[in-house]
């Protein structure tokens, strides 16, 4: 290594022979190739780590979104289940065995509908 250092010093001072100039040029070309290979390897390693990081961020986002959806559906199911089961059973009933009971239920539903319509029309006329 000290020989090439001496040659490079002589080249820098314009004191090198033709043979020393050739050695210095060969050394610099080899150094340039080696440096280019190392830079390429560093860039590839950096690209791989960036790809892993991007994949990891995407994976974390997907897991967070899935957890939010599961939580949302769980709360919705719990709210639906915890509501008054007798009132929902009556509302979900399709038909009645007793005609008087059916008429009373229909009258109650029509009354609720009428109240809502009356409130809406009164609000719109103001």
GROMACS .gro file of C-alpha atoms in nm:
model
  126
    1UNK     CA    1   0.000   0.000   0.000
    2UNK     CA    2   0.285   0.238   0.074
    3UNK     CA    3   0.417   0.185  -0.282
    4UNK     CA    4   0.091   0.308  -0.435
    5UNK     CA    5   0.092   0.602  -0.190
    6UNK     CA    6   0.436   0.702  -0.310
    7UNK     CA    7   0.330   0.668  -0.673
    8UNK     CA    8   0.018   0.879  -0.616
    9UNK     CA    9   0.229   1.150  -0.446
   10UNK     CA   10   0.467   1.158  -0.742
   11UNK     CA   11   0.172   1.175  -0.986
   12UNK     CA   12   0.024   1.466  -0.789
   13UNK     CA   13   0.361   1.650  -0.803
   14UNK     CA   14   0.408   1.569  -1.178
   15UNK     CA   15   0.723   1.368  -1.097
   16UNK     CA   16   0.594   1.021  -1.203
   17UNK     CA   17   0.733   0.813  -1.486
   18UNK     CA   18   0.520   0.669  -1.764
   19UNK     CA   19   0.507   0.330  -1.589
   20UNK     CA   20   0.404   0.489  -1.257
   21UNK     CA   21   0.132   0.688  -1.433
   22UNK     CA   22  -0.006   0.362  -1.576
   23UNK     CA   23  -0.002   0.196  -1.230
   24UNK     CA   24  -0.178   0.495  -1.075
   25UNK     CA   25  -0.443   0.493  -1.350
   26UNK     CA   26  -0.503   0.117  -1.307
   27UNK     CA   27  -0.527   0.162  -0.931
   28UNK     CA   28  -0.778   0.448  -0.966
   29UNK     CA   29  -0.993   0.250  -1.212
   30UNK     CA   30  -0.998  -0.052  -0.979
   31UNK     CA   31  -1.080   0.176  -0.687
   32UNK     CA   32  -1.361   0.338  -0.888
   33UNK     CA   33  -1.511  -0.002  -0.982
   34UNK     CA   34  -1.493  -0.124  -0.622
   35UNK     CA   35  -1.652   0.194  -0.492
   36UNK     CA   36  -1.933   0.172  -0.750
   37UNK     CA   37  -2.005  -0.188  -0.648
   38UNK     CA   38  -2.021  -0.091  -0.281
   39UNK     CA   39  -2.252   0.203  -0.355
   40UNK     CA   40  -2.481  -0.026  -0.556
   41UNK     CA   41  -2.487  -0.277  -0.269
   42UNK     CA   42  -2.573   0.001  -0.020
   43UNK     CA   43  -2.855   0.125  -0.245
   44UNK     CA   44  -3.000  -0.226  -0.277
   45UNK     CA   45  -2.986  -0.275   0.099
   46UNK     CA   46  -3.157   0.060   0.152
   47UNK     CA   47  -3.430  -0.025  -0.103
   48UNK     CA   48  -3.497  -0.357   0.073
   49UNK     CA   49  -3.527  -0.192   0.413
   50UNK     CA   50  -3.760   0.074   0.265
   51UNK     CA   51  -3.979  -0.197   0.106
   52UNK     CA   52  -3.998  -0.382   0.438
   53UNK     CA   53  -4.087  -0.062   0.618
   54UNK     CA   54  -4.364   0.021   0.368
   55UNK     CA   55  -4.500  -0.332   0.393
   56UNK     CA   56  -4.492  -0.313   0.772
   57UNK     CA   57  -4.682   0.020   0.771
   58UNK     CA   58  -4.944  -0.123   0.535
   59UNK     CA   59  -4.979  -0.433   0.754
   60UNK     CA   60  -5.022  -0.223   1.070
   61UNK     CA   61  -5.289  -0.011   0.897
   62UNK     CA   62  -5.477  -0.318   0.778
   63UNK     CA   63  -5.471  -0.476   1.125
   64UNK     CA   64  -5.591  -0.151   1.284
   65UNK     CA   65  -5.878  -0.122   1.034
   66UNK     CA   66  -5.980  -0.484   1.095
   67UNK     CA   67  -5.973  -0.430   1.472
   68UNK     CA   68  -6.193  -0.120   1.437
   69UNK     CA   69  -6.444  -0.309   1.224
   70UNK     CA   70  -6.457  -0.598   1.469
   71UNK     CA   71  -6.510  -0.354   1.757
   72UNK     CA   72  -6.783  -0.171   1.566
   73UNK     CA   73  -6.971  -0.492   1.480
   74UNK     CA   74  -6.934  -0.619   1.837
   75UNK     CA   75  -7.083  -0.300   1.982
   76UNK     CA   76  -7.366  -0.306   1.727
   77UNK     CA   77  -7.450  -0.666   1.811
   78UNK     CA   78  -7.434  -0.596   2.184
   79UNK     CA   79  -7.661  -0.291   2.147
   80UNK     CA   80  -7.908  -0.490   1.939
   81UNK     CA   81  -7.908  -0.779   2.184
   82UNK     CA   82  -7.938  -0.560   2.493
   83UNK     CA   83  -8.245  -0.372   2.368
   84UNK     CA   84  -8.584  -0.459   2.513
   85UNK     CA   85  -8.659  -0.810   2.382
   86UNK     CA   86  -9.033  -0.795   2.449
   87UNK     CA   87  -9.081  -0.474   2.252
   88UNK     CA   88  -8.871  -0.597   1.964
   89UNK     CA   89  -9.053  -0.930   1.964
   90UNK     CA   90  -9.386  -0.749   1.932
   91UNK     CA   91  -9.256  -0.522   1.658
   92UNK     CA   92  -9.102  -0.810   1.466
   93UNK     CA   93  -9.418  -1.021   1.482
   94UNK     CA   94  -9.561  -1.062   1.129
   95UNK     CA   95  -9.912  -1.178   1.206
   96UNK     CA   96 -10.151  -1.200   1.498
   97UNK     CA   97 -10.381  -1.480   1.605
   98UNK     CA   98 -10.634  -1.242   1.760
   99UNK     CA   99 -10.794  -0.986   1.520
  100UNK     CA  100 -10.859  -0.735   1.801
  101UNK     CA  101 -10.494  -0.743   1.900
  102UNK     CA  102 -10.391  -0.693   1.536
  103UNK     CA  103 -10.628  -0.397   1.500
  104UNK     CA  104 -10.494  -0.238   1.821
  105UNK     CA  105 -10.134  -0.281   1.705
  106UNK     CA  106 -10.214  -0.134   1.361
  107UNK     CA  107 -10.396   0.159   1.521
  108UNK     CA  108 -10.095   0.226   1.747
  109UNK     CA  109  -9.855   0.215   1.451
  110UNK     CA  110 -10.078   0.446   1.246
  111UNK     CA  111 -10.100   0.686   1.540
  112UNK     CA  112  -9.718   0.703   1.568
  113UNK     CA  113  -9.692   0.757   1.193
  114UNK     CA  114  -9.957   1.031   1.208
  115UNK     CA  115  -9.776   1.213   1.488
  116UNK     CA  116  -9.449   1.208   1.294
  117UNK     CA  117  -9.619   1.337   0.977
  118UNK     CA  118  -9.799   1.613   1.173
  119UNK     CA  119  -9.474   1.725   1.336
  120UNK     CA  120  -9.300   1.731   0.998
  121UNK     CA  121  -9.574   1.935   0.830
  122UNK     CA  122  -9.596   2.180   1.123
  123UNK     CA  123  -9.219   2.227   1.110
  124UNK     CA  124  -9.225   2.289   0.735
  125UNK     CA  125  -9.505   2.549   0.753
  126UNK     CA  126  -9.321   2.769   1.007
   0.00000   0.00000   0.00000
